[in-house]
Amino acid sequence: MNTESDTLSIKPGVYRHYKGKEYQVIGIARHSESLEVYVVYQELYGDKQLWVRPAKMFVEWVNLEGQKKPRFEYLGS
């Protein structure tokens, strides 16, 4: 289960998505109406698109072939 403290632990740096691609977390943002916390990140491949994802989803664990893995794993700054 994710908590507010889990989302606060997200720091700028490089992360690997559980599917293998790498992303640069730029920072944390809040939705102007709902105040929901989002992660702003950029692909480190292809067109280097910018993405946003709810922080709660960013720190979720996923099931991959019967094993639990973090959706995004911090690699470093």
Short mmCIF file of N, CA and C in Angstrom, two decimals:
data_model
loop_
_atom_site.label_atom_id
_atom_site.label_comp_id
_atom_site.label_asym_id
_atom_site.label_seq_id
_atom_site.Cartn_x
_atom_site.Cartn_y
_atom_site.Cartn_z
N MET A 1 0.84 -1.19 0.00
CA MET A 1 0.00 0.00 0.00
C MET A 1 0.88 1.25 0.00
N ASN A 2 0.52 2.22 -0.74
CA ASN A 2 1.29 3.46 -0.85
C ASN A 2 0.82 4.46 0.18
N THR A 3 1.76 5.22 0.69
CA THR A 3 1.43 6.27 1.64
C THR A 3 1.96 7.59 1.12
N GLU A 4 1.52 8.67 1.75
CA GLU A 4 2.02 10.00 1.36
C GLU A 4 3.54 10.05 1.50
N SER A 5 4.09 9.38 2.53
CA SER A 5 5.55 9.39 2.70
C SER A 5 6.26 8.67 1.56
N ASP A 6 5.61 7.65 0.98
CA ASP A 6 6.21 6.98 -0.19
C ASP A 6 6.38 7.96 -1.34
N THR A 7 5.35 8.77 -1.58
CA THR A 7 5.43 9.71 -2.69
C THR A 7 6.43 10.82 -2.41
N LEU A 8 6.61 11.16 -1.14
CA LEU A 8 7.59 12.20 -0.79
C LEU A 8 9.02 11.71 -0.98
N SER A 9 9.22 10.39 -1.05
CA SER A 9 10.57 9.84 -1.22
C SER A 9 11.05 9.90 -2.67
N ILE A 10 10.18 10.29 -3.58
CA ILE A 10 10.57 10.39 -5.00
C ILE A 10 11.50 11.58 -5.16
N LYS A 11 12.69 11.33 -5.69
CA LYS A 11 13.65 12.42 -5.87
C LYS A 11 14.08 12.48 -7.33
N PRO A 12 14.56 13.63 -7.75
CA PRO A 12 15.05 13.75 -9.13
C PRO A 12 16.18 12.74 -9.38
N GLY A 13 16.24 12.26 -10.59
CA GLY A 13 17.28 11.32 -10.96
C GLY A 13 16.78 10.37 -12.03
N VAL A 14 17.58 9.35 -12.29
CA VAL A 14 17.27 8.37 -13.33
C VAL A 14 16.59 7.16 -12.68
N TYR A 15 15.51 6.73 -13.33
CA TYR A 15 14.74 5.57 -12.87
C TYR A 15 14.58 4.60 -14.04
N ARG A 16 14.50 3.31 -13.69
CA ARG A 16 14.21 2.30 -14.70
C ARG A 16 12.79 1.80 -14.48
N HIS A 17 11.98 1.84 -15.53
CA HIS A 17 10.62 1.30 -15.50
C HIS A 17 10.73 -0.22 -15.49
N TYR A 18 9.76 -0.88 -14.88
CA TYR A 18 9.84 -2.34 -14.79
C TYR A 18 9.89 -3.03 -16.15
N LYS A 19 9.49 -2.33 -17.22
CA LYS A 19 9.59 -2.91 -18.57
C LYS A 19 10.96 -2.69 -19.19
N GLY A 20 11.86 -1.95 -18.48
CA GLY A 20 13.25 -1.85 -18.92
C GLY A 20 13.75 -0.51 -19.40
N LYS A 21 12.87 0.40 -19.79
CA LYS A 21 13.34 1.69 -20.31
C LYS A 21 13.64 2.65 -19.16
N GLU A 22 14.53 3.62 -19.44
CA GLU A 22 14.97 4.56 -18.41
C GLU A 22 14.37 5.94 -18.63
N TYR A 23 14.16 6.62 -17.49
CA TYR A 23 13.52 7.93 -17.47
C TYR A 23 14.23 8.83 -16.47
N GLN A 24 14.20 10.12 -16.74
CA GLN A 24 14.75 11.14 -15.84
C GLN A 24 13.59 11.82 -15.12
N VAL A 25 13.54 11.68 -13.80
CA VAL A 25 12.52 12.41 -13.03
C VAL A 25 12.99 13.84 -12.90
N ILE A 26 12.15 14.75 -13.35
CA ILE A 26 12.46 16.18 -13.32
C ILE A 26 12.01 16.79 -12.00
N GLY A 27 10.85 16.37 -11.53
CA GLY A 27 10.36 16.91 -10.27
C GLY A 27 8.95 16.44 -9.97
N ILE A 28 8.41 17.04 -8.92
CA ILE A 28 7.07 16.74 -8.43
C ILE A 28 6.19 17.96 -8.69
N ALA A 29 4.95 17.72 -9.07
CA ALA A 29 4.00 18.81 -9.32
C ALA A 29 2.67 18.45 -8.68
N ARG A 30 1.83 19.47 -8.51
CA ARG A 30 0.48 19.25 -7.99
C ARG A 30 -0.54 19.71 -9.02
N HIS A 31 -1.63 18.98 -9.12
CA HIS A 31 -2.74 19.37 -9.98
C HIS A 31 -3.36 20.64 -9.40
N SER A 32 -3.64 21.60 -10.25
CA SER A 32 -4.12 22.91 -9.77
C SER A 32 -5.49 22.86 -9.11
N GLU A 33 -6.31 21.90 -9.45
CA GLU A 33 -7.65 21.82 -8.87
C GLU A 33 -7.75 20.79 -7.75
N SER A 34 -7.26 19.59 -8.01
CA SER A 34 -7.41 18.50 -7.04
C SER A 34 -6.28 18.45 -6.02
N LEU A 35 -5.17 19.12 -6.32
CA LEU A 35 -3.94 19.10 -5.52
C LEU A 35 -3.27 17.72 -5.47
N GLU A 36 -3.71 16.81 -6.34
CA GLU A 36 -3.07 15.50 -6.41
C GLU A 36 -1.61 15.68 -6.81
N VAL A 37 -0.74 14.86 -6.23
CA VAL A 37 0.70 14.92 -6.48
C VAL A 37 1.03 14.09 -7.72
N TYR A 38 1.82 14.68 -8.63
CA TYR A 38 2.24 14.02 -9.87
C TYR A 38 3.76 14.04 -9.98
N VAL A 39 4.29 13.06 -10.69
CA VAL A 39 5.72 13.01 -11.02
C VAL A 39 5.86 13.46 -12.47
N VAL A 40 6.79 14.38 -12.71
CA VAL A 40 7.10 14.85 -14.06
C VAL A 40 8.41 14.18 -14.47
N TYR A 41 8.39 13.45 -15.58
CA TYR A 41 9.59 12.73 -15.99
C TYR A 41 9.72 12.70 -17.50
N GLN A 42 10.95 12.40 -17.94
CA GLN A 42 11.26 12.45 -19.37
C GLN A 42 11.91 11.15 -19.81
N GLU A 43 11.52 10.69 -20.99
CA GLU A 43 12.15 9.51 -21.59
C GLU A 43 13.64 9.79 -21.82
N LEU A 44 14.45 8.79 -21.60
CA LEU A 44 15.87 8.89 -21.95
C LEU A 44 16.15 8.08 -23.22
N TYR A 45 15.18 8.05 -24.11
CA TYR A 45 15.28 7.34 -25.38
C TYR A 45 14.34 8.03 -26.37
N GLY A 46 14.42 7.66 -27.61
CA GLY A 46 13.49 8.16 -28.63
C GLY A 46 13.38 9.67 -28.68
N ASP A 47 12.15 10.16 -28.66
CA ASP A 47 11.88 11.59 -28.78
C ASP A 47 12.07 12.36 -27.47
N LYS A 48 12.40 11.66 -26.40
CA LYS A 48 12.61 12.28 -25.07
C LYS A 48 11.37 13.04 -24.62
N GLN A 49 10.21 12.42 -24.84
CA GLN A 49 8.94 13.04 -24.45
C GLN A 49 8.86 13.24 -22.94
N LEU A 50 8.10 14.26 -22.55
CA LEU A 50 7.79 14.50 -21.14
C LEU A 50 6.50 13.77 -20.80
N TRP A 51 6.45 13.25 -19.57
CA TRP A 51 5.28 12.53 -19.08
C TRP A 51 4.95 12.99 -17.67
N VAL A 52 3.70 12.81 -17.28
CA VAL A 52 3.30 12.98 -15.89
C VAL A 52 2.53 11.73 -15.48
N ARG A 53 2.70 11.36 -14.22
CA ARG A 53 2.01 10.18 -13.68
C ARG A 53 1.68 10.49 -12.23
N PRO A 54 0.50 10.09 -11.77
CA PRO A 54 0.21 10.28 -10.35
C PRO A 54 1.30 9.63 -9.50
N ALA A 55 1.76 10.35 -8.49
CA ALA A 55 2.85 9.85 -7.65
C ALA A 55 2.49 8.51 -7.01
N LYS A 56 1.23 8.33 -6.65
CA LYS A 56 0.81 7.06 -6.05
C LYS A 56 1.07 5.90 -7.00
N MET A 57 0.85 6.12 -8.29
CA MET A 57 1.12 5.08 -9.28
C MET A 57 2.62 4.89 -9.49
N PHE A 58 3.37 5.98 -9.44
CA PHE A 58 4.82 5.92 -9.67
C PHE A 58 5.50 5.00 -8.66
N VAL A 59 5.03 5.01 -7.41
CA VAL A 59 5.67 4.21 -6.36
C VAL A 59 5.01 2.84 -6.15
N GLU A 60 4.03 2.50 -6.99
CA GLU A 60 3.36 1.20 -6.87
C GLU A 60 4.30 0.05 -7.18
N TRP A 61 3.93 -1.10 -6.64
CA TRP A 61 4.59 -2.35 -7.00
C TRP A 61 3.69 -3.06 -8.00
N VAL A 62 4.30 -3.74 -8.96
CA VAL A 62 3.55 -4.46 -9.99
C VAL A 62 3.93 -5.93 -9.95
N ASN A 63 3.03 -6.77 -10.42
CA ASN A 63 3.32 -8.20 -10.53
C ASN A 63 3.85 -8.48 -11.93
N LEU A 64 5.03 -9.04 -11.99
CA LEU A 64 5.65 -9.38 -13.27
C LEU A 64 6.08 -10.84 -13.21
N GLU A 65 5.39 -11.65 -13.97
CA GLU A 65 5.69 -13.09 -14.01
C GLU A 65 5.71 -13.69 -12.61
N GLY A 66 4.72 -13.31 -11.80
CA GLY A 66 4.59 -13.87 -10.45
C GLY A 66 5.47 -13.22 -9.39
N GLN A 67 6.25 -12.22 -9.76
CA GLN A 67 7.12 -11.54 -8.80
C GLN A 67 6.70 -10.08 -8.68
N LYS A 68 6.77 -9.56 -7.45
CA LYS A 68 6.47 -8.14 -7.23
C LYS A 68 7.73 -7.32 -7.47
N LYS A 69 7.55 -6.26 -8.26
CA LYS A 69 8.66 -5.35 -8.57
C LYS A 69 8.15 -3.93 -8.46
N PRO A 70 9.05 -2.99 -8.14
CA PRO A 70 8.62 -1.59 -8.16
C PRO A 70 8.35 -1.16 -9.61
N ARG A 71 7.33 -0.33 -9.80
CA ARG A 71 7.03 0.18 -11.15
C ARG A 71 8.25 0.94 -11.69
N PHE A 72 8.87 1.76 -10.84
CA PHE A 72 10.08 2.50 -11.20
C PHE A 72 11.14 2.26 -10.12
N GLU A 73 12.34 1.94 -10.55
CA GLU A 73 13.46 1.71 -9.64
C GLU A 73 14.47 2.84 -9.80
N TYR A 74 14.83 3.48 -8.68
CA TYR A 74 15.80 4.57 -8.70
C TYR A 74 17.18 4.03 -9.02
N LEU A 75 17.87 4.64 -9.99
CA LEU A 75 19.22 4.22 -10.38
C LEU A 75 20.29 5.19 -9.90
N GLY A 76 19.94 6.45 -9.73
CA GLY A 76 20.92 7.45 -9.29
C GLY A 76 20.63 8.80 -9.91
N SER A 77 21.45 9.78 -9.49
CA SER A 77 21.22 11.14 -9.99
C SER A 77 21.99 11.44 -11.25
#
